[in-house]
Tab-separated table of N, CA and C in Angstrom:
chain	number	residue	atom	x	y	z
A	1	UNK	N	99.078	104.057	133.397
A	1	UNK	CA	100.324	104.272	132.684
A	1	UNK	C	100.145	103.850	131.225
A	2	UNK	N	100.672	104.820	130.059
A	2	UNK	CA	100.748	104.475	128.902
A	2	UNK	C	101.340	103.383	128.375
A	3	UNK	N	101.208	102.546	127.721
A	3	UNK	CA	102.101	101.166	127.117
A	3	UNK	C	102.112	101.825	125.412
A	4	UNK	N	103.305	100.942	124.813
A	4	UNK	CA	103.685	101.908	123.985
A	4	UNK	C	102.691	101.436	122.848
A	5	UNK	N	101.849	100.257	123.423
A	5	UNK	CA	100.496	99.800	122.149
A	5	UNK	C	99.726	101.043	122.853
A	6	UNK	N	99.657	101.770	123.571
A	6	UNK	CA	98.442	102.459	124.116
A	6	UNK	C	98.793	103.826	123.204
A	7	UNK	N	100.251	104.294	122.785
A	7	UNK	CA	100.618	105.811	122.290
A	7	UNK	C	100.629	105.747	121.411
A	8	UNK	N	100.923	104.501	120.262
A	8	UNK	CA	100.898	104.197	119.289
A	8	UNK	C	99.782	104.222	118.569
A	9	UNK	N	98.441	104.031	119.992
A	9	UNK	CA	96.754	104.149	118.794
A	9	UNK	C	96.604	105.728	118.872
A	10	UNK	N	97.306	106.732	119.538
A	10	UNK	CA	97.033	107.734	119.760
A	10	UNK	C	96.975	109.130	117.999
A	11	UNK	N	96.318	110.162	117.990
A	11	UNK	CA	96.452	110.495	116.544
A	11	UNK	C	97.612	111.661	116.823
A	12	UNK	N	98.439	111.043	115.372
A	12	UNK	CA	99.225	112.199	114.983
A	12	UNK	C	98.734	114.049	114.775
A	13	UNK	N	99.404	114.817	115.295
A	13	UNK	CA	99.146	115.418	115.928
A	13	UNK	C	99.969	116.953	115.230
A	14	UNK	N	99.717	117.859	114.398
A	14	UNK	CA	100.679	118.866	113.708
A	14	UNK	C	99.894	120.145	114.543
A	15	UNK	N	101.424	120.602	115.105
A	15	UNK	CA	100.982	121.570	116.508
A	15	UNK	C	101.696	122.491	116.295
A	16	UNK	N	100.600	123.949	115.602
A	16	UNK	CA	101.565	124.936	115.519
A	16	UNK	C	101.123	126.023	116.452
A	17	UNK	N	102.469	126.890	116.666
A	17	UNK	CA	101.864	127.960	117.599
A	17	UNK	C	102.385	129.257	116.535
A	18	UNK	N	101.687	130.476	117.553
A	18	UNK	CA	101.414	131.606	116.676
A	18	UNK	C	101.241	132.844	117.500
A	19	UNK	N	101.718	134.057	117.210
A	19	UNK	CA	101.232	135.279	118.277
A	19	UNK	C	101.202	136.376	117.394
A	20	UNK	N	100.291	136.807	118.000
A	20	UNK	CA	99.786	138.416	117.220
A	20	UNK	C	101.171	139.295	118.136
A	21	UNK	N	101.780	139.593	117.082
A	21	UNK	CA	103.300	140.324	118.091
A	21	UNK	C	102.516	141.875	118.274
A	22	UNK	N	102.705	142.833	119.144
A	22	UNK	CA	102.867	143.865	119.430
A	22	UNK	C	103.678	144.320	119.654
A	23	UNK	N	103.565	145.908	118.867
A	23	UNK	CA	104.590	146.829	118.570
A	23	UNK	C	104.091	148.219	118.805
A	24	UNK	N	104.233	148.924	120.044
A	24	UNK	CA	103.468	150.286	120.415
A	24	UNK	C	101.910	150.120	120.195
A	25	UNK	N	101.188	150.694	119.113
A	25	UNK	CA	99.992	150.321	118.793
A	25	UNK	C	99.481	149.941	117.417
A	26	UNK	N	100.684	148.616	117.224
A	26	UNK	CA	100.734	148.420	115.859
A	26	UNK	C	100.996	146.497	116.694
A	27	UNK	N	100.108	145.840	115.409
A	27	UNK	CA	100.649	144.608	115.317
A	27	UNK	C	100.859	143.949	114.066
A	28	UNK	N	101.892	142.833	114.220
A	28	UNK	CA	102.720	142.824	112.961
A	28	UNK	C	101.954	141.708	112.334
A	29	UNK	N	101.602	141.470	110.852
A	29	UNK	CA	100.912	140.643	110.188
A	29	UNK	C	102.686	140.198	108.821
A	30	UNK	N	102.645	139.118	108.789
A	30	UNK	CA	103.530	139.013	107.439
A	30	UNK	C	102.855	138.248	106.685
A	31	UNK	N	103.582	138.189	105.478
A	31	UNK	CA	102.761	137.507	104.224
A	31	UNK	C	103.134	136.247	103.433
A	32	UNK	N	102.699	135.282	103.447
A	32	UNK	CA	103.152	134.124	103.191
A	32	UNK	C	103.660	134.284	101.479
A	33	UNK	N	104.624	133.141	101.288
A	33	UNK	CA	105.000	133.515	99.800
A	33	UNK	C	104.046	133.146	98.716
A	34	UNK	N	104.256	133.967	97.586
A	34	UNK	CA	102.890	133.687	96.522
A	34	UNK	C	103.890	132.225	95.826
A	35	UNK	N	104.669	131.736	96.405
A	35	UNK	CA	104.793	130.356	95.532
A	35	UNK	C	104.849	129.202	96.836
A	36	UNK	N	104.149	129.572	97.726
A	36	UNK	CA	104.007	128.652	98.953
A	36	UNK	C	102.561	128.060	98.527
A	37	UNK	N	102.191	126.346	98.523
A	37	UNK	CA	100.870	125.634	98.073
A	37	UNK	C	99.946	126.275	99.559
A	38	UNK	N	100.386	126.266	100.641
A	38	UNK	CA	98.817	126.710	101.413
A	38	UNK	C	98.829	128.373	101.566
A	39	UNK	N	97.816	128.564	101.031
A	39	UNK	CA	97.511	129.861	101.887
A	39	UNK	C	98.493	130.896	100.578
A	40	UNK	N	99.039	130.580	99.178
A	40	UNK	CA	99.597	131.578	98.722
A	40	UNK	C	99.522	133.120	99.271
A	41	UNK	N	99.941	133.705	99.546
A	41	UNK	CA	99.998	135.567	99.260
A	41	UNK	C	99.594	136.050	100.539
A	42	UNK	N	98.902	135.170	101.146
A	42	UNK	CA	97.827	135.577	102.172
A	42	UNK	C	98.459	136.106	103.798
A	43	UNK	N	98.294	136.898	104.704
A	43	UNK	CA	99.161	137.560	105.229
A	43	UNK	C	98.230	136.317	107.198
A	44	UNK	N	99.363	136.617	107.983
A	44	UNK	CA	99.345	135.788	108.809
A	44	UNK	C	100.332	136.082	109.683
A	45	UNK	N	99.707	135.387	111.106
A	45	UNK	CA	100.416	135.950	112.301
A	45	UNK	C	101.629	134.983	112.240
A	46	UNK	N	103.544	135.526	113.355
A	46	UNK	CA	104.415	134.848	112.957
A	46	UNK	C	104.022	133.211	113.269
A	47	UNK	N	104.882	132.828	113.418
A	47	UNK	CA	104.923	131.419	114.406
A	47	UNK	C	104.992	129.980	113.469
A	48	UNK	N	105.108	128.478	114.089
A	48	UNK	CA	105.619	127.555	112.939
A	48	UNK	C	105.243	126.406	113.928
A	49	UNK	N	105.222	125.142	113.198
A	49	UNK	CA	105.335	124.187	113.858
A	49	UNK	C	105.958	124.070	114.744
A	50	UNK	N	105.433	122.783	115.560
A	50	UNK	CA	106.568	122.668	116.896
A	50	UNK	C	106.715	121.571	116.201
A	51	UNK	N	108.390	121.052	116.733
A	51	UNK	CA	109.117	119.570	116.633
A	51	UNK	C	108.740	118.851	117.919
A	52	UNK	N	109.586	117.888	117.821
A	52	UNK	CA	109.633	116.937	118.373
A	52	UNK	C	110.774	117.555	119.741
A	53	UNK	N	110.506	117.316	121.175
A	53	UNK	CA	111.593	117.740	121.762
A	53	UNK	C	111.198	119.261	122.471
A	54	UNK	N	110.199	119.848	121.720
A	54	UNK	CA	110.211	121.283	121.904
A	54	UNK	C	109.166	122.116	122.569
A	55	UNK	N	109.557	122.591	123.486
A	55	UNK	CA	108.478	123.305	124.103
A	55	UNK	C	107.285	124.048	123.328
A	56	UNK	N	106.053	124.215	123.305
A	56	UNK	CA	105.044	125.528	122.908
A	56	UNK	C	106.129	126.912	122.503
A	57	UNK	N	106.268	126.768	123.953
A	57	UNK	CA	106.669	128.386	124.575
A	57	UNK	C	108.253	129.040	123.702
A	58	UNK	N	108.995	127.682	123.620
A	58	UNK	CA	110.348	127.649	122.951
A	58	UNK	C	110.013	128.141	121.246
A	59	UNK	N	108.918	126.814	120.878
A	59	UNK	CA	108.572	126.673	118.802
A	59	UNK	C	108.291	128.454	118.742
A	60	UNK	N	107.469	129.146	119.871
A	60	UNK	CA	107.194	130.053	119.425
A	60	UNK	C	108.092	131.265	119.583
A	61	UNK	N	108.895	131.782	120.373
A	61	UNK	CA	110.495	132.456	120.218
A	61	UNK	C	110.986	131.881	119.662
A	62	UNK	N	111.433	130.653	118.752
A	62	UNK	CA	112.505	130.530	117.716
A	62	UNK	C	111.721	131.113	116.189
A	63	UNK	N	110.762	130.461	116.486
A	63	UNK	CA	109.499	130.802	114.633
A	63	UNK	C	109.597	132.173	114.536
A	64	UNK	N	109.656	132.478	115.211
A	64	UNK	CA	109.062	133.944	115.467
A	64	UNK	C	110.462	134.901	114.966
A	65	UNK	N	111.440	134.306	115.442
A	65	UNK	CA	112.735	134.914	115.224
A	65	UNK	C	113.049	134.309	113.717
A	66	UNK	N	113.119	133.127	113.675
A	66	UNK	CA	113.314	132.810	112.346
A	66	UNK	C	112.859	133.038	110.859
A	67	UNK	N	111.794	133.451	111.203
A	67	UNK	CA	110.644	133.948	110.339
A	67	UNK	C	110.520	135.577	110.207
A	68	UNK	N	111.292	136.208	111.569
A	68	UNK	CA	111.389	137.632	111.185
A	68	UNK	C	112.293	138.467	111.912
A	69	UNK	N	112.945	137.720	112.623
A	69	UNK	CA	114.581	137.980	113.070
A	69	UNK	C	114.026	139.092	114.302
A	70	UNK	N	112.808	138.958	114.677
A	70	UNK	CA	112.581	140.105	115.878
A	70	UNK	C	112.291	139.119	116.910
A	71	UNK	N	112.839	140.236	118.507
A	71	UNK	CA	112.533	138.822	119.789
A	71	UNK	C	111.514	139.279	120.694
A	72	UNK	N	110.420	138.866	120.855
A	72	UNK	CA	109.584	139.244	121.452
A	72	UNK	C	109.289	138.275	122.806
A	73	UNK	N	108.343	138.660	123.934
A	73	UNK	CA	107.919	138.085	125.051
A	73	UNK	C	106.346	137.780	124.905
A	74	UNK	N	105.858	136.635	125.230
A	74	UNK	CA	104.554	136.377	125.261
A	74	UNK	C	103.772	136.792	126.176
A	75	UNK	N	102.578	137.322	125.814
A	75	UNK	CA	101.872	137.952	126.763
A	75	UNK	C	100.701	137.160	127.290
A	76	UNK	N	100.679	137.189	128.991
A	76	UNK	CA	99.482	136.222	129.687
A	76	UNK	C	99.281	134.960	129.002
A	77	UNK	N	97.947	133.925	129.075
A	77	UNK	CA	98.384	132.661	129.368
A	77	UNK	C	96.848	132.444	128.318
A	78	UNK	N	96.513	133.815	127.481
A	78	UNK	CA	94.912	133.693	127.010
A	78	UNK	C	95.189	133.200	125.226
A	79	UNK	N	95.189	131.824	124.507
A	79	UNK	CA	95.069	131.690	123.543
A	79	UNK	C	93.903	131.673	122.426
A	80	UNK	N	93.955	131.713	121.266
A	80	UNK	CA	92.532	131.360	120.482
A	80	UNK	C	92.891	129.808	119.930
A	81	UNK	N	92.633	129.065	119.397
A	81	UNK	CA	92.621	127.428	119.178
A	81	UNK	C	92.006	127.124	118.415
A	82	UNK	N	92.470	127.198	117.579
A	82	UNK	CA	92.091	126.742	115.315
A	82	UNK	C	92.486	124.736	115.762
A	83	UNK	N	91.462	124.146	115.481
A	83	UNK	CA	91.857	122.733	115.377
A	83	UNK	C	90.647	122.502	114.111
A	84	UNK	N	91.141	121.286	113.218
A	84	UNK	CA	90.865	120.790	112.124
A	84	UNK	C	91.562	119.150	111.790
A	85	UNK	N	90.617	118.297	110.655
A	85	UNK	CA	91.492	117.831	110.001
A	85	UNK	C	91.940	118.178	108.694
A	86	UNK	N	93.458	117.626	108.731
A	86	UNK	CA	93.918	118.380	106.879
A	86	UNK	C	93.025	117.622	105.985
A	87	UNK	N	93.072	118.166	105.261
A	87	UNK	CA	93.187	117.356	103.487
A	87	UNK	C	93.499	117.752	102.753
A	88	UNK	N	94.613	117.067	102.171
A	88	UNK	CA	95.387	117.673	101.180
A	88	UNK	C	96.801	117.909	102.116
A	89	UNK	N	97.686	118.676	100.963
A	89	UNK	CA	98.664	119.004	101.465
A	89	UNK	C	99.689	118.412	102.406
A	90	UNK	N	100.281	118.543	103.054
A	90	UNK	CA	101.342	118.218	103.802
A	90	UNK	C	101.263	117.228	104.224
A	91	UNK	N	100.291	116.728	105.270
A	91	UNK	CA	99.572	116.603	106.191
A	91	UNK	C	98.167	115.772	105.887
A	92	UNK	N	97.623	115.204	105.317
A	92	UNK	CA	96.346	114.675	104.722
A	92	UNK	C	96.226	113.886	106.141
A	93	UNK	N	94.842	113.827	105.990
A	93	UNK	CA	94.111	113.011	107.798
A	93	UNK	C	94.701	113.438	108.734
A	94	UNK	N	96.161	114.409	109.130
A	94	UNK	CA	96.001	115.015	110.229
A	94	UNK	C	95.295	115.836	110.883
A	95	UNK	N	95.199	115.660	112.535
A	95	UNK	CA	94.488	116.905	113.215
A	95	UNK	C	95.800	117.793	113.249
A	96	UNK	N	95.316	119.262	112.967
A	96	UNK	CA	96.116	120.499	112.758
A	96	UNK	C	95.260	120.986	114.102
A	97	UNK	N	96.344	121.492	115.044
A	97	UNK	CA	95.864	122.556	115.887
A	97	UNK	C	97.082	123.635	115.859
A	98	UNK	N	96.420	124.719	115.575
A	98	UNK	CA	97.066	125.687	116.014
A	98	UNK	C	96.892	126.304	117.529
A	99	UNK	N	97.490	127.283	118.258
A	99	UNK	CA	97.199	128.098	119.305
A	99	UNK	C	98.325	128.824	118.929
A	100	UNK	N	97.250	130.513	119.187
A	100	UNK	CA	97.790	131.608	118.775
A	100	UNK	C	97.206	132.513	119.784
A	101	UNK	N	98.473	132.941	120.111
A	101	UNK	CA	98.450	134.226	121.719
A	101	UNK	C	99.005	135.082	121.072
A	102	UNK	N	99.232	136.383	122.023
A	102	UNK	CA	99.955	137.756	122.264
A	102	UNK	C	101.302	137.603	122.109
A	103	UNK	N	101.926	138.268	121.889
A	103	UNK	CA	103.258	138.848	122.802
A	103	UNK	C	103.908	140.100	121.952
A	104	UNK	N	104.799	140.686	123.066
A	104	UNK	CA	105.051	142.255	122.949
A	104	UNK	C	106.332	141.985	122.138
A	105	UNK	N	106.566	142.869	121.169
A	105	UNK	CA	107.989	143.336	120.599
A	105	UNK	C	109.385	143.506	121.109
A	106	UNK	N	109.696	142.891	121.269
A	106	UNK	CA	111.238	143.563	122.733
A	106	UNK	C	112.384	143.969	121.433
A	107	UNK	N	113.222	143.588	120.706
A	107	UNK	CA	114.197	144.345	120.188
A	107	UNK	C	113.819	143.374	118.802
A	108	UNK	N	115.055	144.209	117.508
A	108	UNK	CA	114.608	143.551	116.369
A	108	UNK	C	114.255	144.572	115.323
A	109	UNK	N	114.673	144.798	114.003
A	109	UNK	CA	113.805	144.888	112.815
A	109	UNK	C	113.332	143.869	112.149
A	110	UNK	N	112.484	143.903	111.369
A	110	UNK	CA	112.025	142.641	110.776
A	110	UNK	C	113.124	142.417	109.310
A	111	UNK	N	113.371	140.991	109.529
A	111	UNK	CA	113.686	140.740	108.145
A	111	UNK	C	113.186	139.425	108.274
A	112	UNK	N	112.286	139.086	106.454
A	112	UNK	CA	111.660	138.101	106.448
A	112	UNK	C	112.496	137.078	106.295
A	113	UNK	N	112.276	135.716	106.441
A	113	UNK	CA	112.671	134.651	106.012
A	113	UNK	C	112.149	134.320	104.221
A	114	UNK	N	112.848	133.273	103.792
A	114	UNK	CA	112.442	132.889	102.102
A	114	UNK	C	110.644	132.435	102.118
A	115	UNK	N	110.579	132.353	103.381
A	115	UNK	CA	108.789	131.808	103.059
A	115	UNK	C	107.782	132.969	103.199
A	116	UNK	N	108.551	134.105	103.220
A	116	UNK	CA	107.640	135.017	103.258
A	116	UNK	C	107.755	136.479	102.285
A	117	UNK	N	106.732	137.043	102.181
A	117	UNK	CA	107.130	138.165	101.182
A	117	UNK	C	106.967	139.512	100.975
A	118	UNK	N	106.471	139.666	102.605
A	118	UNK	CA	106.407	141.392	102.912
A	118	UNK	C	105.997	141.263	104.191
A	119	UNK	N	105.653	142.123	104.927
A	119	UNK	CA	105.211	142.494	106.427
A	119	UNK	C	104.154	143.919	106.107
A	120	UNK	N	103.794	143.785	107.755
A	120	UNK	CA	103.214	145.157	107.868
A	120	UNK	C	103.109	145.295	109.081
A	121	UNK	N	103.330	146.314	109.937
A	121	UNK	CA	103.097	146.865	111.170
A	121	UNK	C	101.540	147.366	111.350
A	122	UNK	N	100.336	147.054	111.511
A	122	UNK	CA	99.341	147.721	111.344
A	122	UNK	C	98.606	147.703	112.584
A	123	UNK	N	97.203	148.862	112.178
A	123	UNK	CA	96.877	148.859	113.500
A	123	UNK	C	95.703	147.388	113.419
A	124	UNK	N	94.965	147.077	114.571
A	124	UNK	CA	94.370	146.622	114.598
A	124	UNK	C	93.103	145.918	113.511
A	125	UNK	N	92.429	147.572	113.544
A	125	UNK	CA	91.200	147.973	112.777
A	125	UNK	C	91.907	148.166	111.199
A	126	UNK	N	92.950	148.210	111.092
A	126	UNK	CA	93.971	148.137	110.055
A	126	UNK	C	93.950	146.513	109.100
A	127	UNK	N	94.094	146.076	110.353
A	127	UNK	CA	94.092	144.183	110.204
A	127	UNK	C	93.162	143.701	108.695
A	128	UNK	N	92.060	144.451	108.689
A	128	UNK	CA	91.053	143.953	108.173
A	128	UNK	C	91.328	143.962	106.319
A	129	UNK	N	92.068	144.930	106.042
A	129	UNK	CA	92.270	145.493	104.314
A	129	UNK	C	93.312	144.250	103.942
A	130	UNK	N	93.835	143.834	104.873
A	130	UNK	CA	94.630	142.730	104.245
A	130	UNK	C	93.975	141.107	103.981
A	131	UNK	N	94.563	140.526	102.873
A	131	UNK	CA	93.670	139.157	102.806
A	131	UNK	C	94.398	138.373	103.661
A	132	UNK	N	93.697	137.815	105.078
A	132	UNK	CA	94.406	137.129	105.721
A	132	UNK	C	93.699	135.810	106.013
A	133	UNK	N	94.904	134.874	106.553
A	133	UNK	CA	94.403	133.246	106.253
A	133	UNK	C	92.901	133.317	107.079
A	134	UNK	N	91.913	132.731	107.088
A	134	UNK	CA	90.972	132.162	108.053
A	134	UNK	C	91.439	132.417	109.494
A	135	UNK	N	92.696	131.487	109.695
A	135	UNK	CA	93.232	131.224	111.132
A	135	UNK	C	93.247	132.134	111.884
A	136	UNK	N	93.960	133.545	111.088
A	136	UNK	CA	94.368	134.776	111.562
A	136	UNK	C	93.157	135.053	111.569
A	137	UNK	N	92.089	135.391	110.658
A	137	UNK	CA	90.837	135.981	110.527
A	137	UNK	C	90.264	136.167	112.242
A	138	UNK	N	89.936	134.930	112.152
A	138	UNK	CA	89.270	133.904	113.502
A	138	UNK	C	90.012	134.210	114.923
A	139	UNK	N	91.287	134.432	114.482
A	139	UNK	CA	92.122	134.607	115.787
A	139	UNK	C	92.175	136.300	116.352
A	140	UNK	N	92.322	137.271	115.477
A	140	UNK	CA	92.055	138.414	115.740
A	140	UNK	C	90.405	138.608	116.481
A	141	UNK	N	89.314	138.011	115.554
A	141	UNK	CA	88.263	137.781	116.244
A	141	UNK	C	88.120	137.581	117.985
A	142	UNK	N	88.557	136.688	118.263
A	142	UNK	CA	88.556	136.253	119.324
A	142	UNK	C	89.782	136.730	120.608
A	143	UNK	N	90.801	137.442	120.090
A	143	UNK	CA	91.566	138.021	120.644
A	143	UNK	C	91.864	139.570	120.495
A	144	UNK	N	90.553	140.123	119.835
A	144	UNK	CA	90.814	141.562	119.655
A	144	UNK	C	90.445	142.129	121.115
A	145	UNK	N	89.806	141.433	122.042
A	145	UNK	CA	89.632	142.595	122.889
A	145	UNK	C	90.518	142.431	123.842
A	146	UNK	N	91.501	141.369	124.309
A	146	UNK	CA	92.665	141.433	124.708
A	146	UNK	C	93.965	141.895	124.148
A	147	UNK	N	93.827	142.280	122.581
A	147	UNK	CA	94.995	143.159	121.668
A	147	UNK	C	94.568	144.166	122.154
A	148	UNK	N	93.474	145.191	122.050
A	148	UNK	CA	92.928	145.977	122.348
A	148	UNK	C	93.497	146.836	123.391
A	149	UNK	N	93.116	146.223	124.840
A	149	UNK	CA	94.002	145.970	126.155
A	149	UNK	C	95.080	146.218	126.376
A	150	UNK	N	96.357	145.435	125.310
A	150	UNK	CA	97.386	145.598	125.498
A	150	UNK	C	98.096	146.530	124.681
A	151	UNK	N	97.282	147.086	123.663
A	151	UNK	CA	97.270	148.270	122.517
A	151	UNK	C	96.788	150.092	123.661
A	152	UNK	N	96.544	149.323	124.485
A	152	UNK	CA	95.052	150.541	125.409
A	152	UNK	C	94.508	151.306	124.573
A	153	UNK	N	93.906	150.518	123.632
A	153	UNK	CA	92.747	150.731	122.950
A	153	UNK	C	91.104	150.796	123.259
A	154	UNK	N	90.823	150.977	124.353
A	154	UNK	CA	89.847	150.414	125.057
A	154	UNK	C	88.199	150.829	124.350
């Protein structure tokens, strides 16, 4: 059993989630704002920190909506997993993990939130003309042949 000297040595912990949304045979990339310090301009899958209190599964249907007012369902249980420590920024000496999955489009047009500054519906092989963060880079990598799949792109 944990004692609260035992949770207390434990490391802080910035846990964001993320999903490559699908839309017919298009997935949606948006673009972070060019006056945002990480990642200016650079285009990226939805999704946001989780709080305190909050499920994975929850941070990522609210981010997702909040960030682009569309409601989507997550698909299967297969993530990619960006972990790091920061420096700099927000966050300095934290471990940053992201996990970034699927999920399908269910109703919704997009409208961005203030932290962002365009969208795109694209295809896959599309993905690539845009400058996108590392995270996304890495995450399409590793999850293109399950987008693929659910694109029946085969």
């Amino acid at each position: 059993m944990d004692t609260l000297e035992g949770i207390e040595s434990r490391p802080r912990v910035v846990l964001v989630a993320r999903a490559a949304v699908i839309k017919k045979d298009r997935i949606l990339l948006i673009q972070r704002s060019i006056k945002d310090r990480h990642n200016p301009g650079m285009y990226e899958f939805p999704g946001g920190k989780l709080e305190a209190g909050k499920t994975i599964e929850g941070t990522l249907n609210e981010e997702i909506y909040e960030e682009t007012r569309i409601f989507c369902d997550r698909i299967g249980q297969t993530f990619y997993i960006e972990n790091k420590i920061n420096v700099g920024g927000s966050y300095p000496g934290l471990l940053y993990v992201a996990m970034i999955g699927i999920a399908r489009w269910q109703t919704g047009g997009v409208r961005l939130s203030s932290e962002h500054d365009n969208f795109a519906w694209t295809s896959l092989r599309g993905a690539s003309r845009f400058q996108l963060t590392t995270e996304t880079d890495r995450a399409l990598t590793y999850l293109g042949p399950q987008i693929r799949e659910q694109l029946h792109l085969r």
